[in-house]
Every structure is written in C-alpha cells, then in structure tokens.
Amino acid sequence: MSTFQAPKGTYDLTPPRSATFLAVREAIAAPLRDSGYGYIETPGFENVELFARGVGESTDIVTKEMYTLTTKGGDQLALRPEGTASVLRAALEANLHKAGNLPVKLWYSGSYYRYERPQAGRYRHFSQVGAEAIGTEDPVLDAELIILADQAYRSLGLRQFRILLNSLGDKECRPVYREALQTFLRDLDLDEETRRRIEINPLRVLDDKRADVQKQLTDAPKLRDYLCDACKAYHEEVRALLTAAGVVFEDDEKLVRGLDYYTRTTFEFVHDGLGSQSAVGGGGRYDGLSEMIGGPELPSVGWALGVDRTVLALEAEGIELDLPYTTSVYAVPLGEEARRVLFGVVTGLRRAGIAADFAFGGRGLKGAMKSANRSGARYALVAGERDLAEGVVQLKDMESGEQSAVPVTEVAAELAKRLG
Ligand code: HAM
C-alpha cells in the first residue's frame, strides 16, 4: 500500500471536482434554509448504544457496518453511520422540543461511515445533507420534505430520478402484518441466515435481491392490505399533497429501507444512471424513535441525500454545474519592488471584496500568465520596474486581450467599476 493512498473505500475531494461537491451541498441546503430549517451539527461519533437502539440491532448497518471503538476510558463509541439518531439525541439533550415551537426543523451536512463492501457509489466514508422535522405528526410535513428534496435535485438540473413512496404502517397495524408475513415466510425454502432474518426483521426478506427468493415471494402478504384506517388516510393525504404540488412519485410497496425506525411514510430517491447503488437519497417518518432512545413521544420525519451519489448522478446525466470562477483578478509582479506593490494592491482588492490571487515565487511572465489564465480571472494586473517608475500597473482584460495602464492608486476603483 502506498503511503499516499486513502484508506480502502474512501477517496479525497480535490479541486476542481471538489467545487461540485460544495455546490451540491449548497443546492440541497438552500431550499431547507428557505423553509425554516435551522442548521445543526453533532459529533462524528456517538455512544454505540444510540445507534444500536435507534437504527436497530437487526439491521446490517448496526450488526455489520458500524465502525466501533473502545476509548482509553472504556467508553464504547461508534463513528456515526447515519444522522437521524444523532440529531434527535442532540435535540432532546438541548430540549429543543420543549421550546414550544413544534416541529423542530433541522438540517445538517457531514461525513458518515459504514464498513460496507466498496463499489461504485458505495463507500466507507460518504457525505450526506439531511433534514429532520421533529415532534409533529402531519402529512403536510412529510409532503414538505419530499417536495424540498425534489426541488433541490431539480435546481441542480437532475431529471432522471424517480421518487419511490410507501407506507410501513404504525405500531398498531405493522405487528399484525409482521406476524402474517412471518407465518408465510417460515413455509418457504430459504437458507439459514434468511430464516434467522424472518424472526428478527421479516420485512427485510422482501428486499432480498436473489431471484430464487423473489420467485417465492410473489404471494407474500402485502402490507398495503394490513394498513389500519388511520395509516391509510395519512398515506392518501401525503400522496394527494405531492400530486397537488406536481411532484411525480411511484408507489412501491416493496420499499422497506435499511433502518428499523421507520413508521408510515417511507420514500427513496433513485437515479437511473447509477447502476446498482441507485438510491441517491431516502427517508421517512420515524414516530417511535424518540421513545426507542429513551425520549418522550415525538413523531418525526426526515431524509438524507447522499452527496457522493448526487455528484455521480450529475455526471451520469452529463450535467456540468455553472460554477463561476472564484478569482476575478490575478496579479503578476515582475521584480522585487513590483512584488511588494502588487501584493499591497491584491490585499486592498481582497479587503474591498474583490477576489484576487497572486503569482507567488517570483515566476517569469510566461509561467505567471499561464497561471492567470488557469485561474479563470477576468483581469490580470502586470507590473514591472518601468511601470512602477511611472506609478502605473498594466490592467489586462483576459477576455478581449486589451491592456491599459492604470495608476496604482486607482486600480481598486477601476476594477470595482469594471467588475460591477
Ligand atoms: P440511508 O438511506 O441509509 O438513510 O442513506 C441516505 C443516503 O445516503 C443514501 O440514499 C445514499 O445516497 C447515501 N449513502 C448511504 N450509504 C452510503 C455509502 N456507503 N456510500 C455512499 N453513499 C451512501 C439514512 O441515512 C437516514 N438517516 C435518512 C433519514 C433521515 N431518515 C429519516 N431522516
């Protein structure tokens, strides 16, 4: 292994591609910020217990994929595999739910860790932007979140994504369904591990990708037929609100999701250009999670969108984001004195809010102008001894190639005018 190689299943974000990641995070966050969601940040690790209880002891995420560690002090910690349990924990700790302003609407952006088998679109370190609306049971809230994710993806220009929607029922009707499903599954011809899964998490068996398993599932009882009236009405309302908003979705009664905390509304955003790791985002309602981690009853709903996969989706659709160059002015000094003077000019420009960069290291005109070009700057400032003797710098428009001498003292004002 080379010393310079990032750990297996991880990769670095470096310029220029990293700019796209920042823009994607920003595009997902923008509609949330505009809709009353406040920013929250929680630690990159938590007590293992939080995820074991919250995400679920029967999930792959907890049993196989968690990075756990014991601290020197003997605490059992886990790198966070997801954000929802942490955000709810933090909201409870800060008593945000008691401020009399429900739902508590929060958004977050950060790194998550799962010890998965790496493949295209599946990493051991990945990045999500997420939103959680805590403490309110209202189909409008479920609809709001789905609409905002749709809006975020559309603002990036994405079109080849689909929204899959399902209801997983609640604590009244799901146990009845679970039992019916277990009875059905126990009669099938399945391997030992799948048999164990029937007892711990039978709904996950429906998610089995193997053809021989799927073949046996054709006549499995359907959750839809077991939903109680309240869950049915809730789901119909969410569907109607999405339709009224012009958001197209597909009913997918096989959509189970890999985390245990979901109740009622669940959804996934899938992109058709990504191969097997097609889920770019997902979420749903988790009315029981607060109680599962020891809190009061706080029905909630949220989602997380994967930044890595969203970037892959952009690439799959051939979308290049219109990212403006960050540097407006590039200064090229020729000689010692010019270095001091131009660096002073650059500092002044920066303080005036004009993005400027500088040819460091005393490079020759040719190499420095190449850097100026590469920076995407609209203007270059060039100055040599003769210019300084006359108290001017050469201001070059990199688009038209036109060049004119401008007094050093007027450069900032002139650039401010030209750059508008
Ligand atoms: P999740 O479906 O596990 O949900 O993850 C959400 C998104 O994170 C996925 O759709 C995917 O884009 C990305 N993601 C997950 N694992 C990986 C990976 N190994 N490599 C790359 N990307 C990945 C949750 O995490 C829930 N906390 C969502 C939620 C919020 N539910 C309610 N509120």
GROMACS .gro file of C-alpha atoms and ligand atoms in nm:
model
  453
    1MET     CA    1   0.000   0.000   0.000
    2SER     CA    2   0.137   0.337  -0.095
    3THR     CA    3   0.172   0.593   0.183
    4PHE     CA    4  -0.027   0.836  -0.027
    5GLN     CA    5  -0.329   0.613  -0.072
    6ALA     CA    6  -0.653   0.696   0.109
    7PRO     CA    7  -0.797   0.404   0.312
    8LYS     CA    8  -0.999   0.142   0.124
    9GLY     CA    9  -1.349   0.257   0.038
   10THR     CA   10  -1.264   0.624   0.078
   11TYR     CA   11  -1.149   0.895  -0.156
   12ASP     CA   12  -1.039   1.255  -0.134
   13LEU     CA   13  -1.216   1.554  -0.272
   14THR     CA   14  -0.969   1.768  -0.456
   15PRO     CA   15  -1.003   2.070  -0.685
   16PRO     CA   16  -1.158   2.115  -0.930
   17ARG     CA   17  -1.409   1.831  -0.867
   18SER     CA   18  -1.445   1.929  -0.502
   19ALA     CA   19  -1.616   2.251  -0.611
   20THR     CA   20  -1.904   2.042  -0.744
   21PHE     CA   21  -1.944   1.875  -0.404
   22LEU     CA   22  -1.965   2.211  -0.232
   23ALA     CA   23  -2.221   2.329  -0.486
   24VAL     CA   24  -2.430   2.013  -0.438
   25ARG     CA   25  -2.431   2.055  -0.061
   26GLU     CA   26  -2.532   2.415  -0.106
   27ALA     CA   27  -2.808   2.328  -0.354
   28ILE     CA   28  -2.959   2.075  -0.115
   29ALA     CA   29  -2.931   2.307   0.184
   30ALA     CA   30  -3.076   2.615   0.013
   31PRO     CA   31  -3.442   2.509  -0.004
   32LEU     CA   32  -3.422   2.383   0.356
   33ARG     CA   33  -3.284   2.712   0.483
   34ASP     CA   34  -3.560   2.893   0.298
   35SER     CA   35  -3.823   2.672   0.461
   36GLY     CA   36  -3.748   2.727   0.827
   37TYR     CA   37  -3.489   2.454   0.889
   38GLY     CA   38  -3.209   2.556   1.127
   39TYR     CA   39  -2.855   2.422   1.098
   40ILE     CA   40  -2.739   2.157   1.343
   41GLU     CA   41  -2.402   1.991   1.385
   42THR     CA   42  -2.338   1.688   1.603
   43PRO     CA   43  -2.018   1.491   1.678
   44GLY     CA   44  -1.878   1.244   1.427
   45PHE     CA   45  -1.912   0.970   1.689
   46GLU     CA   46  -2.173   0.875   1.948
   47ASN     CA   47  -2.219   0.608   2.210
   48VAL     CA   48  -2.273   0.277   2.032
   49GLU     CA   49  -2.591   0.235   2.230
   50LEU     CA   50  -2.761   0.522   2.046
   51PHE     CA   51  -2.735   0.351   1.709
   52ALA     CA   52  -2.799   0.002   1.845
   53ARG     CA   53  -3.125   0.122   1.996
   54GLY     CA   54  -3.212   0.378   1.731
   55VAL     CA   55  -3.111   0.233   1.396
   56GLY     CA   56  -3.183  -0.119   1.518
   57GLU     CA   57  -2.998  -0.430   1.635
   58SER     CA   58  -3.138  -0.628   1.343
   59THR     CA   59  -3.004  -0.402   1.070
   60ASP     CA   60  -2.691  -0.458   0.863
   61ILE     CA   61  -2.585  -0.106   0.950
   62VAL     CA   62  -2.559  -0.191   1.319
   63THR     CA   63  -2.456  -0.557   1.308
   64LYS     CA   64  -2.207  -0.546   1.022
   65GLU     CA   65  -2.124  -0.196   0.914
   66MET     CA   66  -2.053   0.012   1.220
   67TYR     CA   67  -1.704   0.136   1.300
   68THR     CA   68  -1.691   0.085   1.674
   69LEU     CA   69  -1.415   0.160   1.916
   70THR     CA   70  -1.343   0.147   2.285
   71THR     CA   71  -1.182   0.460   2.423
   72LYS     CA   72  -0.895   0.454   2.670
   73GLY     CA   73  -1.157   0.546   2.928
   74GLY     CA   74  -1.361   0.239   2.838
   75ASP     CA   75  -1.647   0.411   2.652
   76GLN     CA   76  -1.798   0.221   2.360
   77LEU     CA   77  -1.827   0.460   2.069
   78ALA     CA   78  -1.923   0.432   1.705
   79LEU     CA   79  -1.844   0.654   1.409
   80ARG     CA   80  -2.187   0.772   1.302
   81PRO     CA   81  -2.333   0.555   1.026
   82GLU     CA   82  -2.624   0.798   0.977
   83GLY     CA   83  -2.755   1.127   1.109
   84THR     CA   84  -3.110   1.084   1.231
   85ALA     CA   85  -3.043   0.921   1.569
   86SER     CA   86  -2.771   1.177   1.646
   87VAL     CA   87  -2.984   1.475   1.550
   88LEU     CA   88  -3.276   1.353   1.759
   89ARG     CA   89  -3.043   1.283   2.051
   90ALA     CA   90  -2.900   1.634   2.026
   91ALA     CA   91  -3.246   1.793   2.002
   92LEU     CA   92  -3.356   1.605   2.313
   93GLU     CA   93  -3.038   1.697   2.500
   94ALA     CA   94  -3.088   2.065   2.417
   95ASN     CA   95  -3.460   2.042   2.495
   96LEU     CA   96  -3.540   2.196   2.159
   97HIS     CA   97  -3.874   2.015   2.166
   98LYS     CA   98  -3.973   2.199   2.482
   99ALA     CA   99  -3.934   2.547   2.338
  100GLY     CA  100  -4.299   2.537   2.237
  101ASN     CA  101  -4.231   2.553   1.869
  102LEU     CA  102  -4.300   2.219   1.709
  103PRO     CA  103  -4.195   2.083   1.476
  104VAL     CA  104  -3.828   2.142   1.545
  105LYS     CA  105  -3.692   2.166   1.191
  106LEU     CA  106  -3.321   2.098   1.148
  107TRP     CA  107  -3.079   2.041   0.863
  108TYR     CA  108  -2.727   1.905   0.865
  109SER     CA  109  -2.435   1.822   0.642
  110GLY     CA  110  -2.149   1.593   0.720
  111SER     CA  111  -1.947   1.274   0.695
  112TYR     CA  112  -2.087   0.928   0.771
  113TYR     CA  113  -1.912   0.593   0.800
  114ARG     CA  114  -2.022   0.243   0.711
  115TYR     CA  115  -1.799  -0.060   0.682
  116GLU     CA  116  -1.954  -0.177   0.355
  117ARG     CA  117  -1.807  -0.365   0.063
  118PRO     CA  118  -1.681  -0.079  -0.152
  119GLN     CA  119  -1.805  -0.046  -0.509
  120ALA     CA  120  -1.902   0.230  -0.746
  121GLY     CA  121  -2.125   0.467  -0.546
  122ARG     CA  122  -2.075   0.278  -0.222
  123TYR     CA  123  -1.805   0.399   0.010
  124ARG     CA  124  -1.695   0.356   0.368
  125HIS     CA  125  -1.684   0.728   0.417
  126PHE     CA  126  -1.954   0.929   0.244
  127SER     CA  127  -2.132   1.254   0.282
  128GLN     CA  128  -2.496   1.341   0.337
  129VAL     CA  129  -2.706   1.651   0.364
  130GLY     CA  130  -3.013   1.576   0.572
  131ALA     CA  131  -3.324   1.728   0.723
  132GLU     CA  132  -3.532   1.627   1.023
  133ALA     CA  133  -3.866   1.770   1.134
  134ILE     CA  134  -3.920   1.661   1.494
  135GLY     CA  135  -4.231   1.647   1.707
  136THR     CA  136  -4.523   1.677   1.470
  137GLU     CA  137  -4.747   1.425   1.300
  138ASP     CA  138  -4.884   1.599   0.995
  139PRO     CA  139  -4.891   1.468   0.639
  140VAL     CA  140  -4.812   1.820   0.517
  141LEU     CA  141  -4.473   1.786   0.684
  142ASP     CA  142  -4.397   1.458   0.507
  143ALA     CA  143  -4.500   1.619   0.180
  144GLU     CA  144  -4.293   1.931   0.251
  145LEU     CA  145  -3.977   1.728   0.291
  146ILE     CA  146  -4.028   1.524  -0.024
  147ILE     CA  147  -4.110   1.838  -0.222
  148LEU     CA  148  -3.796   2.014  -0.094
  149ALA     CA  149  -3.571   1.722  -0.191
  150ASP     CA  150  -3.734   1.718  -0.534
  151GLN     CA  151  -3.677   2.092  -0.561
  152ALA     CA  152  -3.311   2.053  -0.461
  153TYR     CA  153  -3.247   1.788  -0.725
  154ARG     CA  154  -3.428   1.988  -0.991
  155SER     CA  155  -3.230   2.301  -0.905
  156LEU     CA  156  -2.917   2.101  -0.988
  157GLY     CA  157  -3.067   2.013  -1.326
  158LEU     CA  158  -3.123   1.645  -1.243
  159ARG     CA  159  -3.411   1.486  -1.431
  160GLN     CA  160  -3.351   1.110  -1.441
  161PHE     CA  161  -3.450   1.044  -1.083
  162ARG     CA  162  -3.764   0.882  -0.952
  163ILE     CA  163  -3.936   0.902  -0.617
  164LEU     CA  164  -4.049   0.573  -0.465
  165LEU     CA  165  -4.313   0.600  -0.194
  166ASN     CA  166  -4.453   0.357   0.057
  167SER     CA  167  -4.618   0.337   0.397
  168LEU     CA  168  -4.483   0.095   0.656
  169GLY     CA  169  -4.781   0.129   0.891
  170ASP     CA  170  -4.763   0.214   1.258
  171LYS     CA  171  -4.737   0.036   1.591
  172GLU     CA  172  -5.099  -0.076   1.560
  173CYS     CA  173  -5.102  -0.237   1.220
  174ARG     CA  174  -4.742  -0.327   1.148
  175PRO     CA  175  -4.713  -0.600   1.415
  176VAL     CA  176  -5.020  -0.773   1.269
  177TYR     CA  177  -4.866  -0.764   0.924
  178ARG     CA  178  -4.529  -0.874   1.058
  179GLU     CA  179  -4.681  -1.184   1.205
  180ALA     CA  180  -4.873  -1.270   0.889
  181LEU     CA  181  -4.556  -1.226   0.688
  182GLN     CA  182  -4.354  -1.443   0.926
  183THR     CA  183  -4.610  -1.722   0.901
  184PHE     CA  184  -4.586  -1.705   0.522
  185LEU     CA  185  -4.205  -1.689   0.513
  186ARG     CA  186  -4.149  -1.979   0.753
  187ASP     CA  187  -4.301  -2.215   0.494
  188LEU     CA  188  -4.055  -2.116   0.220
  189ASP     CA  189  -3.736  -2.287   0.113
  190LEU     CA  190  -3.472  -2.046   0.246
  191ASP     CA  191  -3.116  -2.061   0.376
  192GLU     CA  192  -3.028  -2.042   0.746
  193GLU     CA  193  -2.935  -1.674   0.751
  194THR     CA  194  -3.258  -1.574   0.579
  195ARG     CA  195  -3.451  -1.794   0.822
  196ARG     CA  196  -3.293  -1.604   1.108
  197ARG     CA  197  -3.390  -1.279   0.940
  198ILE     CA  198  -3.753  -1.392   0.931
  199GLU     CA  199  -3.752  -1.391   1.309
  200ILE     CA  200  -3.567  -1.063   1.359
  201ASN     CA  201  -3.666  -0.846   1.065
  202PRO     CA  202  -3.905  -1.022   0.826
  203LEU     CA  203  -3.975  -0.712   0.618
  204ARG     CA  204  -3.612  -0.712   0.508
  205VAL     CA  205  -3.661  -1.053   0.349
  206LEU     CA  206  -3.891  -0.882   0.098
  207ASP     CA  207  -3.588  -0.677  -0.003
  208ASP     CA  208  -3.379  -0.985  -0.090
  209LYS     CA  209  -3.227  -0.934  -0.432
  210ARG     CA  210  -3.184  -1.305  -0.521
  211ALA     CA  211  -3.411  -1.430  -0.798
  212ASP     CA  212  -3.487  -1.765  -0.630
  213VAL     CA  213  -3.602  -1.580  -0.319
  214GLN     CA  214  -3.804  -1.324  -0.511
  215LYS     CA  215  -3.978  -1.604  -0.701
  216GLN     CA  216  -4.112  -1.745  -0.375
  217LEU     CA  217  -4.234  -1.406  -0.259
  218THR     CA  218  -4.495  -1.350  -0.528
  219ASP     CA  219  -4.783  -1.443  -0.300
  220ALA     CA  220  -4.642  -1.287   0.017
  221PRO     CA  221  -4.899  -1.091   0.216
  222LYS     CA  222  -4.892  -0.725   0.126
  223LEU     CA  223  -4.851  -0.455   0.387
  224ARG     CA  224  -5.099  -0.242   0.197
  225ASP     CA  225  -5.374  -0.490   0.283
  226TYR     CA  226  -5.291  -0.463   0.653
  227LEU     CA  227  -5.264  -0.085   0.696
  228CYS     CA  228  -5.506   0.045   0.958
  229ASP     CA  229  -5.754   0.315   0.858
  230ALA     CA  230  -5.551   0.591   1.021
  231CYS     CA  231  -5.234   0.491   0.833
  232LYS     CA  232  -5.427   0.457   0.508
  233ALA     CA  233  -5.581   0.802   0.543
  234TYR     CA  234  -5.244   0.954   0.636
  235HIS     CA  235  -5.078   0.799   0.335
  236GLU     CA  236  -5.353   0.908   0.098
  237GLU     CA  237  -5.314   1.263   0.225
  238VAL     CA  238  -4.936   1.260   0.163
  239ARG     CA  239  -4.996   1.127  -0.187
  240ALA     CA  240  -5.260   1.390  -0.260
  241LEU     CA  241  -5.035   1.672  -0.138
  242LEU     CA  242  -4.748   1.555  -0.358
  243THR     CA  243  -4.976   1.528  -0.657
  244ALA     CA  244  -5.113   1.876  -0.592
  245ALA     CA  245  -4.755   2.005  -0.585
  246GLY     CA  246  -4.686   1.842  -0.921
  247VAL     CA  247  -4.433   1.602  -0.774
  248VAL     CA  248  -4.440   1.271  -0.957
  249PHE     CA  249  -4.388   0.958  -0.748
  250GLU     CA  250  -4.426   0.582  -0.782
  251ASP     CA  251  -4.599   0.367  -0.523
  252ASP     CA  252  -4.355   0.096  -0.425
  253GLU     CA  253  -4.489  -0.144  -0.169
  254LYS     CA  254  -4.158  -0.331  -0.166
  255LEU     CA  255  -3.973  -0.027  -0.035
  256VAL     CA  256  -3.856  -0.129   0.311
  257ARG     CA  257  -3.541   0.078   0.384
  258GLY     CA  258  -3.243  -0.046   0.581
  259LEU     CA  259  -3.312   0.119   0.915
  260ASP     CA  260  -3.555  -0.005   1.178
  261TYR     CA  261  -3.701   0.321   1.298
  262TYR     CA  262  -3.939   0.391   1.013
  263THR     CA  263  -4.315   0.410   1.051
  264ARG     CA  264  -4.577   0.514   0.797
  265THR     CA  265  -4.429   0.726   0.516
  266THR     CA  266  -4.105   0.598   0.362
  267PHE     CA  267  -3.950   0.712   0.039
  268GLU     CA  268  -3.640   0.684  -0.168
  269PHE     CA  269  -3.497   0.890  -0.449
  270VAL     CA  270  -3.341   0.662  -0.707
  271HIS     CA  271  -3.139   0.764  -1.010
  272ASP     CA  272  -3.148   0.554  -1.323
  273GLY     CA  273  -2.792   0.629  -1.432
  274LEU     CA  274  -2.614   0.480  -1.130
  275GLY     CA  275  -2.631   0.104  -1.167
  276SER     CA  276  -2.686  -0.100  -0.852
  277GLN     CA  277  -2.626   0.181  -0.599
  278SER     CA  278  -2.916   0.377  -0.738
  279ALA     CA  279  -3.053   0.531  -0.418
  280VAL     CA  280  -2.938   0.891  -0.412
  281GLY     CA  281  -3.144   0.974  -0.106
  282GLY     CA  282  -3.402   0.837   0.128
  283GLY     CA  283  -3.604   0.895   0.436
  284GLY     CA  284  -3.935   0.869   0.605
  285ARG     CA  285  -4.133   0.906   0.922
  286TYR     CA  286  -3.997   0.770   1.250
  287ASP     CA  287  -4.269   0.823   1.507
  288GLY     CA  288  -4.123   0.581   1.761
  289LEU     CA  289  -3.752   0.666   1.750
  290SER     CA  290  -3.757   0.918   2.033
  291GLU     CA  291  -3.907   0.662   2.268
  292MET     CA  292  -3.666   0.396   2.142
  293ILE     CA  293  -3.374   0.608   2.261
  294GLY     CA  294  -3.543   0.698   2.590
  295GLY     CA  295  -3.717   1.024   2.499
  296PRO     CA  296  -4.081   1.133   2.502
  297GLU     CA  297  -4.324   1.062   2.221
  298LEU     CA  298  -4.212   1.280   1.931
  299PRO     CA  299  -4.344   1.179   1.591
  300SER     CA  300  -4.094   1.295   1.331
  301VAL     CA  301  -3.998   1.274   0.968
  302GLY     CA  302  -3.682   1.340   0.768
  303TRP     CA  303  -3.448   1.246   0.489
  304ALA     CA  304  -3.084   1.235   0.395
  305LEU     CA  305  -2.949   1.281   0.045
  306GLY     CA  306  -2.613   1.131  -0.043
  307VAL     CA  307  -2.378   1.395  -0.176
  308ASP     CA  308  -2.139   1.144  -0.339
  309ARG     CA  309  -2.415   0.973  -0.532
  310THR     CA  310  -2.576   1.303  -0.626
  311VAL     CA  311  -2.247   1.408  -0.784
  312LEU     CA  312  -2.234   1.072  -0.966
  313ALA     CA  313  -2.590   1.133  -1.084
  314LEU     CA  314  -2.490   1.473  -1.224
  315GLU     CA  315  -2.201   1.307  -1.408
  316ALA     CA  316  -2.432   1.032  -1.536
  317GLU     CA  317  -2.665   1.294  -1.681
  318GLY     CA  318  -2.371   1.490  -1.822
  319ILE     CA  319  -2.464   1.796  -1.618
  320GLU     CA  320  -2.188   2.047  -1.560
  321LEU     CA  321  -2.283   2.293  -1.292
  322ASP     CA  322  -2.230   2.653  -1.384
  323LEU     CA  323  -1.967   2.725  -1.123
  324PRO     CA  324  -1.832   3.078  -1.156
  325TYR     CA  325  -1.455   3.113  -1.133
  326THR     CA  326  -1.361   3.220  -0.786
  327THR     CA  327  -1.076   3.451  -0.885
  328SER     CA  328  -1.158   3.781  -1.058
  329VAL     CA  329  -0.815   3.940  -1.065
  330TYR     CA  330  -0.471   3.780  -1.094
  331ALA     CA  331  -0.160   3.983  -1.014
  332VAL     CA  332   0.169   3.918  -1.193
  333PRO     CA  333   0.464   4.109  -1.049
  334LEU     CA  334   0.789   4.134  -1.240
  335GLY     CA  335   1.067   4.202  -0.992
  336GLU     CA  336   1.110   4.259  -0.618
  337GLU     CA  337   0.960   4.605  -0.594
  338ALA     CA  338   0.662   4.502  -0.805
  339ARG     CA  339   0.601   4.210  -0.571
  340ARG     CA  340   0.562   4.441  -0.275
  341VAL     CA  341   0.347   4.693  -0.458
  342LEU     CA  342   0.119   4.440  -0.628
  343PHE     CA  343   0.078   4.237  -0.313
  344GLY     CA  344  -0.039   4.558  -0.148
  345VAL     CA  345  -0.286   4.609  -0.432
  346VAL     CA  346  -0.412   4.250  -0.400
  347THR     CA  347  -0.460   4.289  -0.025
  348GLY     CA  348  -0.659   4.608  -0.088
  349LEU     CA  349  -0.873   4.437  -0.353
  350ARG     CA  350  -0.948   4.146  -0.119
  351ARG     CA  351  -1.047   4.383   0.160
  352ALA     CA  352  -1.277   4.556  -0.086
  353GLY     CA  353  -1.444   4.224  -0.160
  354ILE     CA  354  -1.280   4.159  -0.497
  355ALA     CA  355  -1.148   3.803  -0.531
  356ALA     CA  356  -0.781   3.825  -0.620
  357ASP     CA  357  -0.484   3.595  -0.645
  358PHE     CA  358  -0.113   3.645  -0.690
  359ALA     CA  359   0.176   3.484  -0.878
  360PHE     CA  360   0.390   3.364  -0.592
  361GLY     CA  361   0.751   3.254  -0.601
  362GLY     CA  362   0.895   3.516  -0.834
  363ARG     CA  363   0.798   3.339  -1.156
  364GLY     CA  364   0.865   3.463  -1.507
  365LEU     CA  365   0.599   3.645  -1.709
  366LYS     CA  366   0.511   3.347  -1.927
  367GLY     CA  367   0.452   3.096  -1.649
  368ALA     CA  368   0.270   3.351  -1.437
  369MET     CA  369   0.036   3.444  -1.721
  370LYS     CA  370  -0.041   3.076  -1.768
  371SER     CA  371  -0.147   3.060  -1.404
  372ALA     CA  372  -0.353   3.373  -1.455
  373ASN     CA  373  -0.531   3.203  -1.742
  374ARG     CA  374  -0.587   2.884  -1.548
  375SER     CA  375  -0.733   3.076  -1.253
  376GLY     CA  376  -1.017   3.195  -1.476
  377ALA     CA  377  -0.956   3.554  -1.365
  378ARG     CA  378  -1.121   3.813  -1.585
  379TYR     CA  379  -0.837   4.061  -1.530
  380ALA     CA  380  -0.464   4.037  -1.486
  381LEU     CA  381  -0.253   4.304  -1.324
  382VAL     CA  382   0.104   4.313  -1.452
  383ALA     CA  383   0.373   4.546  -1.328
  384GLY     CA  384   0.748   4.573  -1.387
  385GLU     CA  385   1.004   4.831  -1.287
  386ARG     CA  386   0.920   5.070  -1.569
  387ASP     CA  387   0.551   5.066  -1.478
  388LEU     CA  388   0.625   5.137  -1.115
  389ALA     CA  389   0.854   5.424  -1.210
  390GLU     CA  390   0.552   5.576  -1.384
  391GLY     CA  391   0.324   5.490  -1.092
  392VAL     CA  392   0.106   5.259  -1.302
  393VAL     CA  393   0.022   4.892  -1.344
  394GLN     CA  394  -0.091   4.723  -1.663
  395LEU     CA  395  -0.451   4.608  -1.644
  396LYS     CA  396  -0.522   4.333  -1.892
  397ASP     CA  397  -0.868   4.216  -1.985
  398MET     CA  398  -0.818   3.840  -2.023
  399GLU     CA  399  -1.122   3.804  -2.246
  400SER     CA  400  -1.055   4.074  -2.505
  401GLY     CA  401  -0.678   4.084  -2.457
  402GLU     CA  402  -0.693   4.463  -2.427
  403GLN     CA  403  -0.439   4.619  -2.199
  404SER     CA  404  -0.414   4.968  -2.048
  405ALA     CA  405  -0.202   5.145  -1.790
  406VAL     CA  406  -0.386   5.242  -1.473
  407PRO     CA  407  -0.239   5.449  -1.187
  408VAL     CA  408  -0.161   5.223  -0.887
  409THR     CA  409  -0.379   5.438  -0.666
  410GLU     CA  410  -0.679   5.394  -0.897
  411VAL     CA  411  -0.658   5.023  -0.969
  412ALA     CA  412  -0.902   4.917  -0.699
  413ALA     CA  413  -1.166   5.172  -0.803
  414GLU     CA  414  -1.120   5.088  -1.172
  415LEU     CA  415  -1.158   4.713  -1.108
  416ALA     CA  416  -1.456   4.766  -0.883
  417LYS     CA  417  -1.620   4.963  -1.165
  418ARG     CA  418  -1.540   4.708  -1.435
  419LEU     CA  419  -1.644   4.409  -1.229
  420GLY     CA  420  -1.968   4.580  -1.140
  421HAM     P1  421  -2.992   0.595   0.411
  421HAM     O1  422  -3.086   0.552   0.305
  421HAM     O2  423  -2.918   0.489   0.483
  421HAM     O3  424  -3.076   0.682   0.511
  421HAM     O4  425  -2.885   0.693   0.349
  421HAM     C1  426  -2.926   0.807   0.275
  421HAM     C2  427  -2.838   0.825   0.154
  421HAM     O5  428  -2.700   0.827   0.191
  421HAM     C3  429  -2.845   0.711   0.054
  421HAM     O6  430  -2.957   0.725  -0.030
  421HAM     C4  431  -2.715   0.726  -0.021
  421HAM     O7  432  -2.725   0.827  -0.119
  421HAM     C5  433  -2.621   0.775   0.087
  421HAM     N1  434  -2.540   0.662   0.133
  421HAM     C6  435  -2.571   0.570   0.228
  421HAM     N2  436  -2.472   0.480   0.241
  421HAM     C7  437  -2.377   0.514   0.152
  421HAM     C8  438  -2.248   0.461   0.118
  421HAM     N3  439  -2.197   0.355   0.178
  421HAM     N4  440  -2.177   0.523   0.019
  421HAM     C9  441  -2.226   0.633  -0.043
  421HAM     N5  442  -2.345   0.687  -0.013
  421HAM    C10  443  -2.420   0.630   0.083
  421HAM    C11  444  -3.028   0.741   0.623
  421HAM     O8  445  -2.910   0.752   0.648
  421HAM    C12  446  -3.135   0.801   0.711
  421HAM     N6  447  -3.071   0.861   0.827
  421HAM    C13  448  -3.217   0.902   0.633
  421HAM    C14  449  -3.323   0.966   0.716
  421HAM    C15  450  -3.321   1.089   0.770
  421HAM     N7  451  -3.438   0.910   0.753
  421HAM    C16  452  -3.507   0.994   0.829
  421HAM     N8  453  -3.436   1.103   0.842
   0.00000   0.00000   0.00000
